[in-house]
Amino acid sequence: MRTDFNTISNSPEETIELGQRIGSQLKGGEVIGICGPLGSGKTHLIKGIAAGAGAEDHRHINSPTFVIVNEYAGRLDIYHVDAYRLNSVGEFEMLGFDDFCYPRSVVLIEWADKIESALQRIDYIWIELFHAGETKRKIHIENTPEYIAL
Amino acid sequence: MQDKSINILGIETSCDETAAAVVADGRIVKSSVIASQTKLHEKYGGVVPEIASRAHIEKIYPVIAEAMAQAQTSKDDINAIAIANQPGLTVALVVGVTAAKTLSFAWDKPLIAINHLHAHLQSAMLSEENLQLPAVALIVSGGHTCLYDYRSPLEPELLGSTIDDAAGEAFDKVATILRLPYPGGPSIEETAAKGNPNAIKFPRSMLGSDSLDFSFSGIKTAVLYYCRGQDMKGEDRVDSMSAQQIADIAASFQAAVIDVLIKKTQRAAEKIGAKTILLGGGVAANNQLRTALQQMCESAEPPKKLLIAPKQYCTDNAVMVASLAYHKFKAGLFADLTLDPKASSS
């Protein structure tokens, strides 16, 4: 059974905490697509998820907009992908996406709406963030596996 | 007469650029070829650098051949092959690493593994003979914002780095918010030149009084809210703003980012007692940053020497790779054919 979930974050810190709750319950093998406009907290959420998944030096988890993929070692191998600069779904596939997906890994994709069609053949968690005030964000999480309690 | 200098072929494929260069004795640039900046690019690629291993695969051979030809060098004159094998995009790095290992094996030349970020530091001192150490090195680009304690080319020590967005990324995203053309860095700089840097007080995130880390995601969001209202429900005002208003936002944003970069560099310099400041990376091409850093160095007591990478070596290139490799060559630090690309720096 997979469920949807809605919540509000009142600060970047709360967004990171939510990410940590998600990350600490990941088992490996998950792909999480994250979307939302500039400044909505995608990188902060991923900072939390990666910290929850045991990433070393999670303070320095930063935006891979330019480098496209950051890799972190932790309890799970974490691939942090940013599709912002990608021009096509083909470019996304050529990054080695298939190689990122294995039972001990988790793949976190920012600006996932740009490449969603590449995810059609897999089961993925979908997170959308919306601006709701200067530091307030509405967060919608879809297709959450039952072993993740939020 | 036999050429006694040490010639190194450097190769760089860590992100968007496919580049090769031949450098003698770490400082004499015999050739520098960057795919996106040559006719090769018209022949093999599009206008915007392609972010895919395929692009590197298509360009790597012609780029290396061109670098060898421009240097008027044969393989017999090459003493070693240097490759930036970290950090970067794995599928991009692997193309350069494979090419370098192949050449190392086929030509029977030693292989030298280079850290791409350490190589950026090298760009700033290509022309410097008497470097006064210790130095603080600031690398600012689209992907990185780092401060190093630099005491030797071989062992720069990371003092701080960004915890969210890199400075160059903030320039690019603010350019998008203001509807300025790509690439964002030069667009912001050009627009900012007509604006008032004190028009809007954007936040300067210092992360506490001791921190040498950077955070630029807050200022990006501050510009966004300035343009679209606090709840993002307001109308996007950018289209109705005057050119002067846009210029004022760009100038105020740029001033805030530079302020943080300068203060952190100053903090790092005081901490380690730096005699020299090194500046490299794509954002080092920004004239306001260069001027502000120059002023900081001149007004320091005692004044510090500032070394800035020449503009053609601010962005990704292979000269910096071959140049740094010279120091590793002299130290006998060679890699072998088991060398792999690494996404993160070790």
XYZ file of C-alpha atoms in Angstrom:
496
model
C 0.000 0.000 0.000
C 1.340 3.379 -0.932
C -0.040 6.610 0.451
C -0.010 10.331 -0.176
C 0.868 12.872 2.479
C 0.578 16.641 2.856
C 2.396 18.832 5.318
C 3.559 22.370 6.003
C 7.115 23.420 6.760
C 7.650 26.757 8.466
C 11.405 27.036 7.909
C 14.355 25.539 6.047
C 15.194 23.744 9.329
C 11.756 22.077 9.401
C 12.193 21.058 5.763
C 15.526 19.445 6.644
C 13.892 17.645 9.622
C 11.169 16.244 7.363
C 13.885 15.049 4.989
C 15.689 13.359 7.876
C 12.522 11.482 8.873
C 12.160 10.231 5.298
C 15.851 9.437 4.867
C 16.178 7.478 8.100
C 13.378 5.106 6.992
C 14.673 4.413 3.500
C 15.679 0.800 2.887
C 17.577 1.257 -0.354
C 16.346 0.886 -3.902
C 14.163 4.006 -3.711
C 14.008 6.738 -6.346
C 12.597 10.065 -5.157
C 11.598 12.759 -7.645
C 11.454 16.248 -6.150
C 10.020 19.306 -7.836
C 9.055 22.847 -7.010
C 10.039 26.321 -8.154
C 13.324 28.127 -7.442
C 13.853 28.695 -3.741
C 11.123 26.266 -2.610
C 13.532 24.107 -0.585
C 14.392 21.137 -2.798
C 18.068 21.147 -1.836
C 17.217 21.598 1.871
C 14.856 18.624 1.749
C 17.535 16.501 0.083
C 20.105 17.634 2.657
C 17.765 16.141 5.268
C 17.029 12.940 3.332
C 20.736 12.320 2.745
C 21.524 13.030 6.403
C 18.782 10.573 7.402
C 20.278 7.985 5.051
C 23.570 8.396 6.885
C 25.541 10.584 4.477
C 28.901 11.642 5.853
C 29.531 15.398 6.148
C 25.872 16.164 5.401
C 26.368 19.819 6.316
C 28.149 20.275 2.981
C 25.535 18.563 0.830
C 25.048 21.210 -1.807
C 23.168 21.888 -5.002
C 24.467 19.892 -7.996
C 22.885 22.275 -10.531
C 26.226 22.742 -12.304
C 27.915 19.423 -11.633
C 24.587 17.554 -12.294
C 25.259 14.629 -9.918
C 26.668 14.562 -6.385
C 27.413 11.193 -4.804
C 27.478 10.635 -1.046
C 28.501 7.541 0.893
C 26.447 6.585 3.927
C 24.274 3.793 5.272
C 23.088 3.777 1.651
C 24.856 5.084 -1.461
C 23.168 8.359 -2.295
C 22.946 9.848 -5.804
C 21.816 13.489 -5.780
C 20.839 14.456 -9.322
C 19.771 17.901 -10.542
C 17.923 18.052 -13.872
C 17.809 21.891 -13.938
C 20.449 22.246 -16.666
C 19.508 19.165 -18.662
C 18.084 19.838 -22.105
C 16.395 16.513 -22.677
C 15.292 13.245 -21.131
C 17.972 11.625 -23.315
C 20.658 13.590 -21.476
C 19.255 12.339 -18.179
C 19.423 8.729 -19.346
C 23.015 9.219 -20.512
C 24.073 10.295 -17.003
C 24.079 6.630 -16.079
C 20.719 6.668 -14.255
C 20.366 2.881 -14.635
C 23.743 2.444 -12.912
C 22.588 4.581 -9.961
C 19.662 2.236 -9.227
C 20.506 -0.813 -7.113
C 19.312 -2.308 -3.818
C 21.757 -0.361 -1.613
C 21.296 2.995 -3.319
C 18.840 5.839 -3.187
C 18.452 8.304 -6.067
C 17.213 11.818 -5.273
C 16.294 13.944 -8.306
C 15.771 17.716 -8.186
C 13.647 19.309 -10.942
C 12.323 15.795 -11.566
C 9.330 17.195 -13.483
C 11.761 17.910 -16.338
C 12.573 14.224 -16.777
C 9.496 12.474 -15.341
C 8.902 10.481 -18.528
C 12.234 8.705 -17.941
C 10.836 7.370 -14.646
C 7.712 5.753 -16.116
C 8.973 2.188 -15.908
C 9.885 2.368 -12.213
C 8.035 2.944 -8.945
C 9.125 6.248 -7.458
C 8.225 8.567 -4.604
C 7.134 12.002 -5.793
C 7.528 15.172 -3.717
C 6.303 18.632 -4.661
C 7.132 21.814 -2.766
C 5.151 25.067 -3.007
C 5.876 28.570 -1.735
C 3.321 29.521 0.947
C 5.012 32.492 2.616
C 8.480 33.874 3.112
C 9.739 30.749 4.864
C 6.549 28.660 4.785
C 6.265 25.777 2.300
C 3.454 23.368 1.400
C 4.874 19.906 0.809
C 2.989 17.141 -0.989
C 4.396 13.597 -0.948
C 2.955 10.955 -3.258
C 3.330 7.206 -3.506
C 5.017 6.800 -0.113
C 5.858 3.136 0.651
C 4.165 1.718 3.762
C 7.438 1.314 5.672
C 7.875 5.094 5.727
C 5.825 6.738 8.491
C 5.561 10.535 8.329
C 69.217 20.352 -29.562
C 67.306 18.066 -27.225
C 64.391 19.662 -25.455
C 65.206 19.305 -21.727
C 61.941 20.703 -20.432
C 59.245 18.488 -18.903
C 56.255 18.415 -21.254
C 52.953 17.210 -19.865
C 49.769 16.521 -21.806
C 46.820 17.429 -19.578
C 43.234 16.279 -20.130
C 40.065 17.668 -18.527
C 36.516 16.242 -18.878
C 35.051 16.689 -15.396
C 31.860 18.514 -16.395
C 30.821 20.384 -19.554
C 34.184 21.034 -21.170
C 36.371 18.647 -23.134
C 39.882 20.103 -22.975
C 43.502 19.151 -23.595
C 46.732 21.121 -23.246
C 50.481 20.710 -23.431
C 52.411 22.623 -20.760
C 56.197 22.685 -20.320
C 57.726 22.866 -16.837
C 54.385 23.657 -15.257
C 54.137 27.187 -16.648
C 54.927 27.441 -20.372
C 51.650 26.890 -22.216
C 52.435 25.222 -25.529
C 48.790 24.627 -26.420
C 45.346 24.832 -24.864
C 42.288 23.454 -26.617
C 38.771 23.678 -25.161
C 36.102 22.069 -27.339
C 33.400 24.691 -26.756
C 35.762 27.520 -27.689
C 37.098 26.230 -30.985
C 35.929 25.349 -34.438
C 35.801 21.774 -33.260
C 32.711 22.815 -31.396
C 30.949 23.894 -34.592
C 31.916 20.604 -36.127
C 31.053 18.313 -33.225
C 28.689 20.066 -30.865
C 25.892 22.498 -30.251
C 25.910 26.022 -28.899
C 25.313 25.173 -25.258
C 27.837 22.697 -23.860
C 26.253 19.276 -23.877
C 26.081 17.563 -20.549
C 26.629 14.009 -21.572
C 29.373 11.519 -21.885
C 28.516 11.187 -25.554
C 29.626 14.770 -26.158
C 32.968 14.075 -24.497
C 33.423 10.834 -26.434
C 32.930 12.645 -29.734
C 35.322 15.452 -28.859
C 38.080 13.829 -26.858
C 40.174 12.509 -29.732
C 40.056 15.656 -31.936
C 40.738 17.854 -28.894
C 43.828 15.859 -27.889
C 45.068 15.696 -31.487
C 44.582 19.460 -31.833
C 46.457 20.156 -28.575
C 49.378 18.011 -29.740
C 49.403 19.672 -33.176
C 49.229 23.223 -31.815
C 52.075 22.468 -29.431
C 54.071 21.078 -32.360
C 54.801 18.169 -30.104
C 55.171 14.510 -30.913
C 54.515 11.768 -28.403
C 58.268 11.364 -27.959
C 58.454 14.868 -26.421
C 55.711 14.144 -23.895
C 56.967 13.133 -20.446
C 53.642 12.279 -18.804
C 49.865 12.235 -19.281
C 47.803 14.074 -16.643
C 44.085 13.623 -16.098
C 41.600 15.318 -13.758
C 39.912 12.189 -12.356
C 37.952 13.917 -9.534
C 35.626 15.500 -8.556
C 33.006 15.684 -11.285
C 30.312 13.906 -13.184
C 31.309 10.229 -13.335
C 30.121 9.616 -16.895
C 32.097 12.667 -18.055
C 35.238 11.935 -16.007
C 35.377 8.372 -17.283
C 35.897 9.541 -20.870
C 39.005 11.553 -20.002
C 40.309 8.918 -17.609
C 39.943 6.207 -20.267
C 41.662 8.351 -22.901
C 44.522 9.204 -20.523
C 45.034 5.597 -19.447
C 44.987 4.465 -23.084
C 47.626 7.026 -24.071
C 49.708 6.228 -21.001
C 49.691 2.542 -21.956
C 50.110 2.977 -25.727
C 52.863 5.609 -25.473
C 54.444 4.078 -22.367
C 54.306 7.350 -20.418
C 53.602 7.793 -16.715
C 50.044 8.705 -15.711
C 49.312 11.495 -13.211
C 45.956 11.843 -11.439
C 44.846 15.390 -10.693
C 42.139 16.847 -8.459
C 40.168 19.283 -10.625
C 39.658 21.789 -7.790
C 43.336 21.782 -6.796
C 44.115 22.391 -10.468
C 41.945 25.538 -10.427
C 44.274 26.923 -7.734
C 47.178 26.335 -10.105
C 45.594 28.634 -12.732
C 46.156 31.599 -10.433
C 49.902 31.117 -10.209
C 50.900 30.201 -13.729
C 52.932 33.377 -14.085
C 54.217 33.620 -10.528
C 57.810 32.650 -9.782
C 58.122 33.626 -6.120
C 54.944 32.684 -4.380
C 54.856 33.908 -0.763
C 53.290 31.246 1.436
C 51.038 30.511 3.140
C 48.269 31.600 0.786
C 44.496 31.528 0.984
C 42.907 30.339 -2.246
C 39.319 31.164 -3.194
C 37.727 29.077 -5.955
C 34.359 30.422 -7.132
C 32.426 28.829 -9.963
C 29.010 27.534 -10.930
C 29.628 24.249 -9.165
C 31.993 25.198 -6.358
C 32.749 27.869 -3.769
C 35.763 26.828 -1.676
C 38.462 28.356 0.490
C 41.804 26.595 0.837
C 44.838 26.900 3.062
C 47.535 26.658 0.408
C 51.056 25.798 1.526
C 52.136 23.574 -1.354
C 50.631 22.708 -4.745
C 50.322 19.105 -3.651
C 48.423 19.493 -0.391
C 45.936 22.340 -0.312
C 43.714 22.015 2.753
C 40.013 22.795 2.462
C 38.972 25.476 4.972
C 35.352 25.921 3.942
C 32.864 25.440 1.128
C 29.241 26.100 0.274
C 26.530 24.361 2.265
C 23.884 24.945 -0.425
C 24.323 26.867 -3.699
C 27.662 27.840 -5.250
C 28.160 31.562 -5.903
C 28.137 31.063 -9.675
C 24.911 29.105 -9.443
C 23.315 31.984 -7.508
C 24.386 34.359 -10.319
C 22.812 32.045 -12.871
C 19.545 31.563 -11.013
C 19.156 35.259 -10.218
C 19.748 35.961 -13.923
C 16.862 33.559 -14.638
C 14.631 35.376 -12.120
C 15.492 38.723 -13.762
C 15.051 37.232 -17.283
C 18.642 38.018 -18.205
C 20.290 35.851 -20.877
C 22.449 32.766 -20.291
C 25.200 32.552 -19.095
C 24.043 34.372 -15.982
C 27.393 35.498 -14.564
C 28.375 37.880 -17.375
C 24.726 39.040 -17.778
C 24.441 40.022 -14.124
C 27.796 41.782 -14.218
C 26.890 43.753 -17.336
C 23.461 44.718 -16.006
C 24.825 45.528 -12.544
C 27.271 48.045 -14.034
C 24.292 50.364 -14.684
C 22.731 49.855 -11.253
C 23.092 51.095 -7.693
C 24.665 48.420 -5.460
C 23.133 50.075 -2.375
C 19.587 50.229 -3.730
C 18.371 47.086 -1.962
C 19.837 45.566 1.182
C 19.936 41.845 0.384
C 20.992 39.479 3.190
C 24.644 38.535 3.661
C 24.691 35.049 5.111
C 27.848 34.704 7.228
C 26.909 31.452 9.090
C 28.341 32.662 12.401
C 31.494 34.567 13.255
C 33.961 31.675 12.865
C 32.582 29.882 9.852
C 34.507 29.712 6.586
C 31.583 27.991 4.857
C 29.305 29.779 2.408
C 25.539 29.886 1.874
C 24.005 31.573 -1.152
C 20.567 29.986 -1.318
C 19.082 32.616 1.027
C 20.044 35.546 -1.167
C 18.646 33.806 -4.248
C 15.315 33.420 -2.444
C 15.497 37.036 -1.211
C 15.789 38.273 -4.809
C 12.876 36.032 -5.783
C 10.648 37.483 -3.036
C 11.727 40.999 -3.860
C 10.479 40.413 -7.401
C 7.351 38.409 -6.647
C 6.121 39.468 -3.207
C 6.612 37.748 0.137
C 4.094 34.958 -0.390
C 4.944 34.333 -4.045
C 1.275 35.092 -4.699
C 2.017 38.592 -5.780
C 2.378 39.338 -9.426
C 5.797 38.681 -10.898
C 6.909 42.295 -11.206
C 9.978 41.624 -13.344
C 8.211 42.196 -16.673
C 6.859 45.562 -15.539
C 10.128 46.757 -13.972
C 12.204 49.449 -15.621
C 15.692 48.669 -16.876
C 16.993 50.776 -13.965
C 15.085 48.727 -11.391
C 16.463 45.488 -12.868
C 19.971 46.983 -12.884
C 19.585 48.017 -9.226
C 18.537 44.487 -8.239
C 21.459 42.964 -10.185
C 23.935 45.447 -8.675
C 22.623 44.966 -5.124
C 22.661 41.181 -5.492
C 26.183 41.173 -6.918
C 27.413 43.486 -4.147
C 25.975 41.185 -1.474
C 27.597 38.050 -2.934
C 30.961 39.777 -3.349
C 30.734 41.169 0.185
C 30.405 37.653 1.585
C 33.213 36.277 -0.605
C 35.566 39.067 0.473
C 34.731 38.878 4.189
C 35.185 35.101 4.262
C 38.471 35.318 2.372
C 39.666 37.997 4.786
C 38.607 35.829 7.731
C 40.522 32.862 6.291
C 43.595 35.014 5.600
C 43.644 36.257 9.207
C 43.198 32.746 10.536
C 46.203 31.280 8.739
C 48.345 34.431 8.463
C 48.228 34.394 4.659
C 50.745 36.463 2.702
C 49.097 35.827 -0.653
C 45.523 35.472 -1.897
C 44.788 33.282 -4.922
C 41.561 33.609 -6.931
C 40.318 31.132 -9.542
C 37.165 29.567 -11.015
C 34.642 30.940 -13.518
C 33.346 33.722 -11.232
C 36.947 35.004 -10.916
C 36.291 36.597 -14.325
C 33.925 39.051 -12.570
C 35.632 42.472 -12.548
C 33.820 43.719 -9.431
C 35.068 40.696 -7.490
C 38.613 41.241 -8.775
C 38.541 44.919 -7.779
C 37.054 44.269 -4.343
C 39.622 41.587 -3.591
C 42.409 43.885 -4.784
C 41.183 46.586 -2.374
C 41.039 44.076 0.473
C 44.607 42.942 -0.202
C 45.958 46.502 -0.471
C 44.274 47.698 2.708
C 45.417 44.691 4.758
C 48.228 45.264 7.253
C 50.715 44.201 5.983
C 49.336 44.286 2.408
C 48.838 40.916 0.767
C 49.765 39.912 -2.720
C 46.814 38.993 -4.967
C 47.175 36.477 -7.780
C 44.203 36.015 -10.094
C 43.892 33.371 -12.780
C 44.081 34.872 -16.298
C 40.534 35.055 -17.668
C 41.079 32.292 -20.232
C 42.073 29.933 -17.399
C 39.288 30.864 -14.956
C 36.810 28.404 -16.439
C 37.528 24.702 -16.885
C 40.650 24.051 -18.959
C 43.454 21.506 -19.258
C 46.375 23.918 -18.792
C 45.743 23.934 -15.054
C 45.722 20.121 -15.058
C 49.052 19.847 -16.899
C 50.542 22.633 -14.789
C 49.706 21.016 -11.454
C 50.866 17.647 -12.820
C 54.385 19.066 -13.198
C 54.651 19.318 -9.395
C 53.421 15.750 -9.001
C 55.873 14.637 -11.708
C 58.782 16.164 -9.800
C 57.541 14.546 -6.591
C 57.263 11.167 -8.325
C 53.541 10.908 -7.596
C 52.214 8.720 -10.384
C 48.981 6.806 -10.855
C 48.634 3.429 -12.523
C 46.192 1.928 -14.982
C 43.757 0.992 -12.219
C 42.894 4.697 -11.894
C 39.131 5.309 -11.697
C 37.051 8.465 -11.877
C 35.718 9.697 -8.552
C 32.592 11.830 -8.258
C 33.660 13.384 -4.932
C 37.079 14.615 -3.859
C 38.963 12.384 -1.505
